[in-house]
CSV table of C-alpha atoms in Angstrom, one decimal:
chain,number,residue,atom,x,y,z
A,1,UNK,CA,6.0,-17.7,20.2
A,2,UNK,CA,5.6,-14.1,18.7
A,3,UNK,CA,8.6,-12.5,17.9
A,4,UNK,CA,9.0,-8.7,18.2
A,5,UNK,CA,10.5,-7.2,15.2
A,6,UNK,CA,12.1,-4.3,17.1
A,7,UNK,CA,16.0,-5.1,16.4
A,8,UNK,CA,18.1,-3.2,18.7
A,9,UNK,CA,21.2,-4.4,20.6
A,10,UNK,CA,21.0,-6.9,23.4
A,11,UNK,CA,23.1,-6.2,26.6
A,12,UNK,CA,24.0,-9.6,27.0
A,13,UNK,CA,27.4,-10.5,27.6
A,14,UNK,CA,27.1,-13.5,25.5
A,15,UNK,CA,29.3,-14.7,23.0
A,16,UNK,CA,28.1,-16.3,19.8
A,17,UNK,CA,31.0,-16.9,18.2
A,18,UNK,CA,31.7,-16.9,14.4
A,19,UNK,CA,35.2,-17.1,13.3
A,20,UNK,CA,35.9,-16.7,9.6
A,21,UNK,CA,38.2,-18.9,8.1
A,22,UNK,CA,41.0,-20.4,10.2
A,23,UNK,CA,39.6,-19.1,13.5
A,24,UNK,CA,36.2,-20.6,13.0
A,25,UNK,CA,37.8,-24.0,12.2
A,26,UNK,CA,39.6,-23.8,15.6
A,27,UNK,CA,36.4,-23.7,17.4
A,28,UNK,CA,36.7,-20.3,18.9
A,29,UNK,CA,33.6,-18.2,19.5
A,30,UNK,CA,33.2,-14.5,18.8
A,31,UNK,CA,31.6,-12.3,21.2
A,32,UNK,CA,28.4,-10.4,20.3
A,33,UNK,CA,30.6,-7.2,19.4
A,34,UNK,CA,32.8,-9.4,17.2
A,35,UNK,CA,29.6,-10.8,15.2
A,36,UNK,CA,28.5,-7.2,14.8
A,37,UNK,CA,31.6,-5.7,13.8
A,38,UNK,CA,32.3,-8.8,11.3
A,39,UNK,CA,28.9,-7.9,9.7
A,40,UNK,CA,29.5,-4.2,9.6
A,41,UNK,CA,32.8,-4.9,7.8
A,42,UNK,CA,31.7,-7.7,5.1
A,43,UNK,CA,28.2,-6.1,4.4
A,44,UNK,CA,27.9,-5.0,0.9
A,45,UNK,CA,25.9,-2.2,1.9
A,46,UNK,CA,28.6,-0.9,4.1
A,47,UNK,CA,31.1,-1.1,1.1
A,48,UNK,CA,28.7,0.5,-1.3
A,49,UNK,CA,28.2,3.4,1.0
A,50,UNK,CA,32.1,3.6,1.4
A,51,UNK,CA,32.4,4.1,-2.2
A,52,UNK,CA,29.6,6.6,-2.4
A,53,UNK,CA,31.5,8.6,0.2
A,54,UNK,CA,34.7,8.3,-1.9
A,55,UNK,CA,32.6,10.0,-5.0
A,56,UNK,CA,31.2,12.5,-2.5
A,57,UNK,CA,34.9,13.6,-1.5
A,58,UNK,CA,35.8,13.9,-5.1
A,59,UNK,CA,32.5,16.1,-5.5
A,60,UNK,CA,34.1,18.2,-2.7
A,61,UNK,CA,37.3,18.7,-4.1
A,62,UNK,CA,35.6,19.6,-7.6
A,63,UNK,CA,33.8,22.3,-5.9
A,64,UNK,CA,36.9,23.7,-4.3
A,65,UNK,CA,38.7,23.6,-7.7
A,66,UNK,CA,35.9,25.8,-9.1
A,67,UNK,CA,37.4,28.7,-7.3
A,68,UNK,CA,40.6,28.6,-9.5
A,69,UNK,CA,40.6,30.2,-12.9
A,70,UNK,CA,40.0,28.1,-15.9
A,71,UNK,CA,43.2,28.3,-18.2
A,72,UNK,CA,43.6,26.7,-21.5
A,73,UNK,CA,46.2,26.7,-24.3
A,74,UNK,CA,46.1,26.0,-27.9
A,75,UNK,CA,48.6,25.4,-30.7
A,76,UNK,CA,47.9,25.4,-34.4
A,77,UNK,CA,49.5,25.0,-37.6
A,78,UNK,CA,48.1,25.1,-41.3
A,79,UNK,CA,49.5,25.2,-44.9
A,80,UNK,CA,47.6,27.2,-47.7
A,81,UNK,CA,47.9,26.3,-51.4
A,82,UNK,CA,46.8,28.5,-54.0
A,83,UNK,CA,44.9,31.6,-53.2
A,84,UNK,CA,45.1,32.3,-49.6
A,85,UNK,CA,45.2,35.0,-46.9
A,86,UNK,CA,48.8,36.5,-46.3
A,87,UNK,CA,49.1,36.8,-42.4
A,88,UNK,CA,51.6,39.6,-43.0
A,89,UNK,CA,49.8,41.9,-45.2
A,90,UNK,CA,46.3,40.7,-44.6
A,91,UNK,CA,45.6,40.5,-48.4
A,92,UNK,CA,45.1,37.5,-50.6
A,93,UNK,CA,48.0,36.2,-52.4
A,94,UNK,CA,48.6,33.3,-54.9
A,95,UNK,CA,51.7,32.3,-52.8
A,96,UNK,CA,51.6,29.0,-50.7
A,97,UNK,CA,51.8,29.8,-47.0
A,98,UNK,CA,52.6,27.9,-43.8
A,99,UNK,CA,51.1,29.4,-40.7
A,100,UNK,CA,51.7,28.4,-36.9
A,101,UNK,CA,49.9,30.0,-34.1
A,102,UNK,CA,50.1,29.8,-29.9
A,103,UNK,CA,47.7,31.2,-27.5
A,104,UNK,CA,47.1,30.8,-23.7
A,105,UNK,CA,44.0,32.2,-22.3
A,106,UNK,CA,42.2,32.3,-18.8
A,107,UNK,CA,38.9,33.2,-17.3
A,108,UNK,CA,37.6,33.8,-13.7
A,109,UNK,CA,34.1,34.4,-12.7
A,110,UNK,CA,34.0,37.5,-10.4
A,111,UNK,CA,30.5,37.1,-9.4
A,112,UNK,CA,27.8,34.4,-10.5
A,113,UNK,CA,25.1,34.6,-7.8
A,114,UNK,CA,27.4,32.8,-5.3
A,115,UNK,CA,26.8,29.7,-7.1
A,116,UNK,CA,30.4,28.6,-6.6
A,117,UNK,CA,30.2,29.2,-2.9
A,118,UNK,CA,26.9,27.5,-2.7
A,119,UNK,CA,28.0,24.5,-4.5
A,120,UNK,CA,31.1,24.3,-2.2
A,121,UNK,CA,28.7,24.3,1.1
A,122,UNK,CA,26.5,21.9,-0.7
A,123,UNK,CA,29.5,19.5,-1.1
A,124,UNK,CA,30.4,19.9,2.5
A,125,UNK,CA,26.9,19.0,3.5
A,126,UNK,CA,26.9,15.9,1.3
A,127,UNK,CA,30.1,14.9,3.0
A,128,UNK,CA,28.5,15.0,6.3
A,129,UNK,CA,25.4,13.2,5.0
A,130,UNK,CA,27.7,10.5,3.6
A,131,UNK,CA,29.1,10.0,7.1
A,132,UNK,CA,25.7,10.0,8.8
A,133,UNK,CA,24.4,7.5,6.1
A,134,UNK,CA,27.5,5.2,7.0
A,135,UNK,CA,26.7,5.4,10.6
A,136,UNK,CA,23.1,4.7,10.1
A,137,UNK,CA,23.7,1.6,7.8
A,138,UNK,CA,26.2,0.3,10.4
A,139,UNK,CA,23.6,0.6,13.0
A,140,UNK,CA,21.0,-1.1,10.9
A,141,UNK,CA,23.4,-3.9,10.3
A,142,UNK,CA,24.3,-4.2,13.8
A,143,UNK,CA,20.6,-4.3,14.8
A,144,UNK,CA,19.7,-6.9,12.1
A,145,UNK,CA,22.9,-9.1,13.4
A,146,UNK,CA,21.6,-8.6,16.9
A,147,UNK,CA,17.8,-9.6,16.1
A,148,UNK,CA,19.2,-12.7,14.2
A,149,UNK,CA,21.4,-13.6,17.1
A,150,UNK,CA,18.3,-13.1,19.6
A,151,UNK,CA,16.5,-15.6,17.5
A,152,UNK,CA,19.2,-18.1,17.5
A,153,UNK,CA,19.3,-18.0,21.3
A,154,UNK,CA,15.6,-18.2,21.6
A,155,UNK,CA,15.3,-21.3,19.5
A,156,UNK,CA,18.3,-22.9,21.1
A,157,UNK,CA,16.5,-22.5,24.4
A,158,UNK,CA,13.4,-23.8,22.8
A,159,UNK,CA,15.4,-27.0,21.7
A,160,UNK,CA,16.6,-27.4,25.2
A,161,UNK,CA,13.1,-27.2,26.6
A,162,UNK,CA,11.6,-29.3,24.1
A,163,UNK,CA,14.5,-32.0,24.7
A,164,UNK,CA,13.9,-31.7,28.6
A,165,UNK,CA,10.0,-32.2,28.0
A,166,UNK,CA,10.7,-35.2,25.7
A,167,UNK,CA,13.3,-36.8,28.2
A,168,UNK,CA,10.7,-36.5,31.0
A,169,UNK,CA,8.1,-38.0,28.9
A,170,UNK,CA,10.1,-40.9,27.9
A,171,UNK,CA,10.7,-41.6,31.6
A,172,UNK,CA,7.1,-41.3,32.4
A,173,UNK,CA,6.7,-43.8,29.5
A,174,UNK,CA,9.0,-46.3,31.0
A,175,UNK,CA,7.5,-46.1,34.5
A,176,UNK,CA,4.1,-46.6,32.9
A,177,UNK,CA,5.2,-49.7,31.3
A,178,UNK,CA,6.6,-51.2,34.3
A,179,UNK,CA,3.3,-50.4,36.1
A,180,UNK,CA,1.6,-51.9,33.4
A,181,UNK,CA,3.4,-55.1,33.8
A,182,UNK,CA,2.8,-54.8,37.5
A,183,UNK,CA,-1.1,-54.5,36.8
A,184,UNK,CA,-1.1,-50.9,38.2
A,185,UNK,CA,-1.7,-49.1,34.9
A,186,UNK,CA,-3.8,-50.1,31.9
A,187,UNK,CA,-2.8,-50.3,28.2
A,188,UNK,CA,-4.7,-47.2,27.4
A,189,UNK,CA,-2.6,-45.1,29.7
A,190,UNK,CA,0.6,-46.5,28.1
A,191,UNK,CA,-0.8,-45.6,24.7
A,192,UNK,CA,-1.7,-42.0,25.6
A,193,UNK,CA,1.8,-41.5,27.0
A,194,UNK,CA,3.4,-43.0,23.7
A,195,UNK,CA,1.3,-40.6,21.8
A,196,UNK,CA,2.6,-37.7,24.0
A,197,UNK,CA,6.0,-39.0,23.4
A,198,UNK,CA,5.6,-39.0,19.8
A,199,UNK,CA,4.1,-35.5,19.9
A,200,UNK,CA,7.0,-34.1,21.9
A,201,UNK,CA,9.4,-35.8,19.8
A,202,UNK,CA,7.8,-34.0,16.7
A,203,UNK,CA,7.9,-30.7,18.7
A,204,UNK,CA,11.7,-31.3,19.2
A,205,UNK,CA,12.3,-31.6,15.7
A,206,UNK,CA,10.3,-28.7,14.8
A,207,UNK,CA,12.2,-26.6,17.1
A,208,UNK,CA,15.5,-28.0,15.9
A,209,UNK,CA,14.4,-26.9,12.4
A,210,UNK,CA,13.6,-23.5,13.6
A,211,UNK,CA,17.0,-23.3,15.3
A,212,UNK,CA,18.6,-24.4,12.1
A,213,UNK,CA,16.7,-21.7,10.1
A,214,UNK,CA,17.6,-19.0,12.6
A,215,UNK,CA,21.4,-20.1,12.2
A,216,UNK,CA,21.0,-19.4,8.6
A,217,UNK,CA,19.3,-16.1,9.1
A,218,UNK,CA,22.4,-15.1,11.4
A,219,UNK,CA,24.7,-16.1,8.7
A,220,UNK,CA,22.8,-13.9,6.1
A,221,UNK,CA,22.9,-10.9,8.6
A,222,UNK,CA,26.6,-11.4,9.1
A,223,UNK,CA,27.3,-11.9,5.4
A,224,UNK,CA,29.2,-15.0,6.8
A,225,UNK,CA,30.0,-17.9,4.4
A,226,UNK,CA,26.9,-19.9,4.4
A,227,UNK,CA,28.7,-23.3,3.9
A,228,UNK,CA,31.0,-22.6,6.9
A,229,UNK,CA,30.4,-23.9,10.5
A,230,UNK,CA,28.9,-21.1,12.8
A,231,UNK,CA,30.3,-22.2,16.4
A,232,UNK,CA,28.2,-20.9,19.2
A,233,UNK,CA,29.4,-20.5,22.7
A,234,UNK,CA,26.7,-22.4,25.0
A,235,UNK,CA,28.4,-21.9,28.4
A,236,UNK,CA,27.3,-18.2,28.6
A,237,UNK,CA,24.7,-17.6,31.4
A,238,UNK,CA,21.9,-15.4,30.5
A,239,UNK,CA,20.4,-13.3,33.3
A,240,UNK,CA,18.1,-10.4,33.9
A,241,UNK,CA,20.2,-7.3,33.6
A,242,UNK,CA,19.6,-4.6,36.6
A,243,UNK,CA,16.5,-2.8,35.8
A,244,UNK,CA,17.5,0.5,34.2
A,245,UNK,CA,16.1,3.7,36.1
A,246,UNK,CA,13.2,5.3,34.5
A,247,UNK,CA,13.9,8.1,32.1
A,248,UNK,CA,11.3,10.4,30.5
A,249,UNK,CA,11.1,9.9,27.1
A,250,UNK,CA,10.8,13.5,26.3
A,251,UNK,CA,14.1,14.2,27.9
A,252,UNK,CA,15.7,11.4,25.7
A,253,UNK,CA,14.3,13.1,22.7
A,254,UNK,CA,15.4,16.5,23.3
A,255,UNK,CA,19.0,15.3,23.2
A,256,UNK,CA,18.6,12.4,20.6
A,257,UNK,CA,17.9,14.8,17.7
A,258,UNK,CA,21.3,16.3,17.8
A,259,UNK,CA,23.2,13.1,17.2
A,260,UNK,CA,21.0,10.3,15.8
A,261,UNK,CA,22.0,9.7,12.1
A,262,UNK,CA,18.4,9.7,11.1
A,263,UNK,CA,17.6,13.1,12.6
A,264,UNK,CA,20.9,14.5,11.2
A,265,UNK,CA,20.4,13.3,7.6
A,266,UNK,CA,16.8,15.1,7.8
A,267,UNK,CA,18.4,18.3,8.9
A,268,UNK,CA,21.3,18.2,6.3
A,269,UNK,CA,18.6,17.5,3.5
A,270,UNK,CA,16.8,20.7,4.7
A,271,UNK,CA,19.9,22.8,4.5
A,272,UNK,CA,20.7,21.6,1.1
A,273,UNK,CA,17.3,22.5,-0.1
A,274,UNK,CA,17.8,26.0,1.2
A,275,UNK,CA,21.1,26.4,-0.4
A,276,UNK,CA,19.8,25.2,-3.9
A,277,UNK,CA,16.8,27.7,-3.5
A,278,UNK,CA,19.4,30.7,-2.9
A,279,UNK,CA,21.6,29.6,-5.8
A,280,UNK,CA,18.5,29.4,-7.9
A,281,UNK,CA,17.3,32.9,-6.8
A,282,UNK,CA,20.6,34.4,-7.3
A,283,UNK,CA,20.9,33.4,-10.7
A,284,UNK,CA,18.5,36.4,-11.7
A,285,UNK,CA,21.4,38.8,-11.0
A,286,UNK,CA,23.9,39.8,-13.6
A,287,UNK,CA,27.2,37.8,-13.6
A,288,UNK,CA,30.6,39.3,-13.8
A,289,UNK,CA,33.6,37.5,-15.1
A,290,UNK,CA,37.3,38.5,-15.8
A,291,UNK,CA,39.3,36.9,-18.8
A,292,UNK,CA,42.6,37.5,-20.4
A,293,UNK,CA,45.0,35.7,-22.8
A,294,UNK,CA,48.4,36.0,-24.9
A,295,UNK,CA,48.9,34.9,-28.5
A,296,UNK,CA,51.5,34.9,-31.2
A,297,UNK,CA,52.1,33.3,-34.5
A,298,UNK,CA,54.8,32.5,-37.2
A,299,UNK,CA,54.3,32.2,-40.9
A,300,UNK,CA,56.4,31.8,-43.9
A,301,UNK,CA,55.7,31.1,-47.8
A,302,UNK,CA,56.5,27.8,-49.1
A,303,UNK,CA,57.2,26.5,-52.5
A,304,UNK,CA,59.1,27.8,-55.5
A,305,UNK,CA,58.0,31.2,-55.2
A,306,UNK,CA,59.0,31.5,-51.6
A,307,UNK,CA,60.0,35.1,-50.3
A,308,UNK,CA,62.4,36.1,-47.4
A,309,UNK,CA,60.7,36.1,-43.9
A,310,UNK,CA,61.8,36.9,-40.3
A,311,UNK,CA,63.1,34.0,-38.4
A,312,UNK,CA,60.8,32.2,-36.1
A,313,UNK,CA,62.1,33.6,-32.9
A,314,UNK,CA,61.7,37.2,-34.1
A,315,UNK,CA,58.2,36.5,-35.5
A,316,UNK,CA,57.1,34.8,-32.2
A,317,UNK,CA,58.2,37.9,-30.3
A,318,UNK,CA,57.1,40.6,-32.6
A,319,UNK,CA,53.6,39.1,-33.0
A,320,UNK,CA,52.8,38.8,-29.3
A,321,UNK,CA,49.3,40.1,-28.5
A,322,UNK,CA,47.6,40.5,-25.2
A,323,UNK,CA,44.1,41.2,-24.0
A,324,UNK,CA,42.2,41.6,-20.8
A,325,UNK,CA,38.5,41.9,-20.7
A,326,UNK,CA,35.8,42.0,-18.3
A,327,UNK,CA,32.3,40.7,-19.1
A,328,UNK,CA,29.0,41.6,-17.6
A,329,UNK,CA,26.2,39.3,-18.5
A,330,UNK,CA,22.6,40.6,-17.6
A,331,UNK,CA,19.8,38.0,-17.8
A,332,UNK,CA,16.7,39.7,-19.3
A,333,UNK,CA,14.3,37.0,-20.5
A,334,UNK,CA,14.8,33.2,-20.3
A,335,UNK,CA,11.3,31.9,-21.1
A,336,UNK,CA,10.7,31.9,-17.3
A,337,UNK,CA,12.9,29.0,-17.0
A,338,UNK,CA,14.7,30.5,-14.0
A,339,UNK,CA,11.3,31.5,-12.4
A,340,UNK,CA,10.1,28.0,-12.6
A,341,UNK,CA,13.4,26.6,-11.3
A,342,UNK,CA,13.0,29.2,-8.3
A,343,UNK,CA,9.5,27.9,-7.7
A,344,UNK,CA,10.4,24.2,-7.7
A,345,UNK,CA,13.3,24.8,-5.4
A,346,UNK,CA,11.0,26.7,-3.1
A,347,UNK,CA,8.5,23.6,-3.2
A,348,UNK,CA,11.6,21.4,-2.3
A,349,UNK,CA,12.2,23.3,0.6
A,350,UNK,CA,8.7,22.8,1.9
A,351,UNK,CA,8.8,19.2,1.0
A,352,UNK,CA,12.2,18.9,3.0
A,353,UNK,CA,10.8,20.7,6.0
A,354,UNK,CA,7.7,18.3,6.1
A,355,UNK,CA,10.0,15.3,5.7
A,356,UNK,CA,12.1,16.5,8.6
A,357,UNK,CA,9.0,17.1,10.7
A,358,UNK,CA,7.9,13.6,9.9
A,359,UNK,CA,11.2,12.1,10.6
A,360,UNK,CA,11.5,13.8,14.1
A,361,UNK,CA,7.9,12.7,14.9
A,362,UNK,CA,8.9,9.2,14.1
A,363,UNK,CA,11.8,9.3,16.2
A,364,UNK,CA,9.8,10.8,19.2
A,365,UNK,CA,7.5,7.9,18.9
A,366,UNK,CA,10.2,5.2,18.6
A,367,UNK,CA,11.8,6.6,21.8
A,368,UNK,CA,8.4,6.7,23.6
A,369,UNK,CA,7.8,3.0,22.3
A,370,UNK,CA,11.2,2.0,23.4
A,371,UNK,CA,11.0,3.2,27.0
A,372,UNK,CA,7.5,1.8,27.3
A,373,UNK,CA,8.5,-1.5,25.9
A,374,UNK,CA,11.7,-1.7,28.0
A,375,UNK,CA,9.7,-1.0,31.2
A,376,UNK,CA,6.8,-3.3,30.1
A,377,UNK,CA,8.9,-6.4,29.3
A,378,UNK,CA,10.9,-6.0,32.5
A,379,UNK,CA,7.4,-6.4,34.4
A,380,UNK,CA,6.5,-9.4,31.9
A,381,UNK,CA,9.7,-11.0,32.7
A,382,UNK,CA,8.9,-10.7,36.6
A,383,UNK,CA,5.5,-12.1,36.1
A,384,UNK,CA,6.8,-14.9,33.7
A,385,UNK,CA,9.4,-15.7,36.5
A,386,UNK,CA,6.5,-16.1,39.3
A,387,UNK,CA,4.4,-18.2,36.6
A,388,UNK,CA,7.3,-20.7,35.9
A,389,UNK,CA,7.8,-21.2,39.6
A,390,UNK,CA,4.1,-21.7,40.1
A,391,UNK,CA,3.8,-24.1,37.0
A,392,UNK,CA,6.8,-26.0,38.1
A,393,UNK,CA,5.1,-26.5,41.5
A,394,UNK,CA,1.8,-27.5,39.8
A,395,UNK,CA,3.6,-30.0,37.6
A,396,UNK,CA,5.4,-31.6,40.5
A,397,UNK,CA,1.9,-32.1,42.2
A,398,UNK,CA,0.1,-33.3,39.2
A,399,UNK,CA,3.1,-36.0,38.6
A,400,UNK,CA,2.6,-37.2,42.3
A,401,UNK,CA,-1.1,-37.3,41.8
A,402,UNK,CA,-0.5,-39.3,38.5
A,403,UNK,CA,1.8,-41.5,40.0
A,404,UNK,CA,-0.7,-42.2,42.9
A,405,UNK,CA,-3.6,-42.8,40.2
A,406,UNK,CA,-5.3,-39.5,41.3
A,407,UNK,CA,-4.8,-37.8,37.9
A,408,UNK,CA,-4.9,-38.8,34.4
A,409,UNK,CA,-2.4,-38.9,31.7
A,410,UNK,CA,-4.3,-36.0,29.9
A,411,UNK,CA,-4.0,-34.0,33.2
A,412,UNK,CA,-0.1,-34.7,33.1
A,413,UNK,CA,0.2,-33.7,29.6
A,414,UNK,CA,-1.6,-30.3,30.2
A,415,UNK,CA,0.4,-29.4,32.9
A,416,UNK,CA,3.6,-30.3,31.3
A,417,UNK,CA,2.5,-28.0,28.4
A,418,UNK,CA,1.7,-25.2,30.5
A,419,UNK,CA,5.1,-25.4,32.2
A,420,UNK,CA,6.9,-25.4,28.7
A,421,UNK,CA,4.9,-22.5,27.6
A,422,UNK,CA,5.6,-20.6,31.0
A,423,UNK,CA,9.4,-21.3,30.4
A,424,UNK,CA,9.2,-20.3,26.8
A,425,UNK,CA,7.5,-16.9,27.7
A,426,UNK,CA,10.1,-16.3,30.3
A,427,UNK,CA,12.9,-16.8,27.7
A,428,UNK,CA,11.2,-14.5,25.4
A,429,UNK,CA,10.6,-11.7,27.9
A,430,UNK,CA,14.2,-12.0,28.9
A,431,UNK,CA,15.5,-11.6,25.4
A,432,UNK,CA,12.9,-8.7,24.6
A,433,UNK,CA,13.8,-6.8,27.8
A,434,UNK,CA,17.6,-6.8,27.0
A,435,UNK,CA,16.8,-5.8,23.4
A,436,UNK,CA,15.0,-3.0,24.3
A,437,UNK,CA,17.2,-1.9,26.9
A,438,UNK,CA,19.6,-1.5,24.2
A,439,UNK,CA,17.4,0.4,22.1
A,440,UNK,CA,17.2,3.2,24.9
A,441,UNK,CA,20.8,3.1,25.5
A,442,UNK,CA,21.2,3.8,21.8
A,443,UNK,CA,18.8,6.7,22.0
A,444,UNK,CA,20.5,8.2,24.9
A,445,UNK,CA,23.9,8.5,22.7
A,446,UNK,CA,25.7,5.3,22.9
A,447,UNK,CA,26.1,3.7,19.4
A,448,UNK,CA,25.5,0.1,19.2
A,449,UNK,CA,29.1,-1.1,18.4
A,450,UNK,CA,30.3,1.0,21.2
A,451,UNK,CA,28.1,-0.4,24.0
A,452,UNK,CA,29.2,-2.9,26.7
A,453,UNK,CA,28.5,-6.7,26.0
């Protein structure tokens, strides 16, 4: 059977349970929502995004700190031997001197082309993008888990159908052998039925292998320990959910672009490109900064020819110097580097705009396809249900003919295979409808982990 790779949530009130550690060993089954929550919590992709968001928070804090002045302090000491500069007379002397200096300075940009302001805005947008990326990753993980879950249920159903078909064929083989002993059937009929049993036994083994592989993929999607048992709830009845009323795709699209993470990320990318362009353009203007500082020092002569000097406290006080300055930096020529940067940022705006249009177009197509698929698979399920009923009646009639000697084993086998195909198609249509219904609900504004199951 072909399996559609659209992976949204299934509206199945099914519990496929997987309890980690002690709960799993007790045989308790998780609900579908629990499986998705487990996958989101333990996925490395989710943890990586959490750490990325933590770094984004630090960048936002750094952008805020850029509004504060830059302050630095320094302390220095040096001893001069031989000919050196006397700090008191500012003349060269042959005496040995010891000098000690202290200073505190600070600077504050008054205007730098709104670079600090735009950087803060970009940092805020980055935080919003981090949240949207986290939501997008969680949605993708949930979708992958649900697709793997749907595959498990599908192949489990196929194992059950193959088992039923094999049991029916074994019963037919037993009856054929009895009839052969009574002279009502020939040995050729018995051999054909035995071949049919062998073929169906092989099909059962194949479906069991596919089921085991689907279980492995479910564990991979959930980041569940591969070696641990993943118990399943086999008591839940799967049924067709009420057919959702028709909602035009364009009306869903008009609201979906306001909250879908994919659309929001594209919008925020465009805003970031605009801010980077404005920052680059404003760097052509002069920049203005304010700075100031305080400094003082202490000195004395050392050695055998030392002279009298003022005490440390007095020198520290008397030599205090203060300054305040305002600097104006006017860019005149930078080898056209700033113009090149502006041109590149302008192109990045155009690129971001085209990427946003492409993303919105993809979302519109996805919504249209989701609505069409939901309605189409609902019709397929109804037709498959009718087909299963018809094939069951045809198989019962063919079996009666076979028992009465009016049909061959090949006719019976063909009818049995047609019934199996019809039941498999019905199961597949049911799963696909429930999946696609959850896609539409997602585009309507209900996150996957918040939907009812």
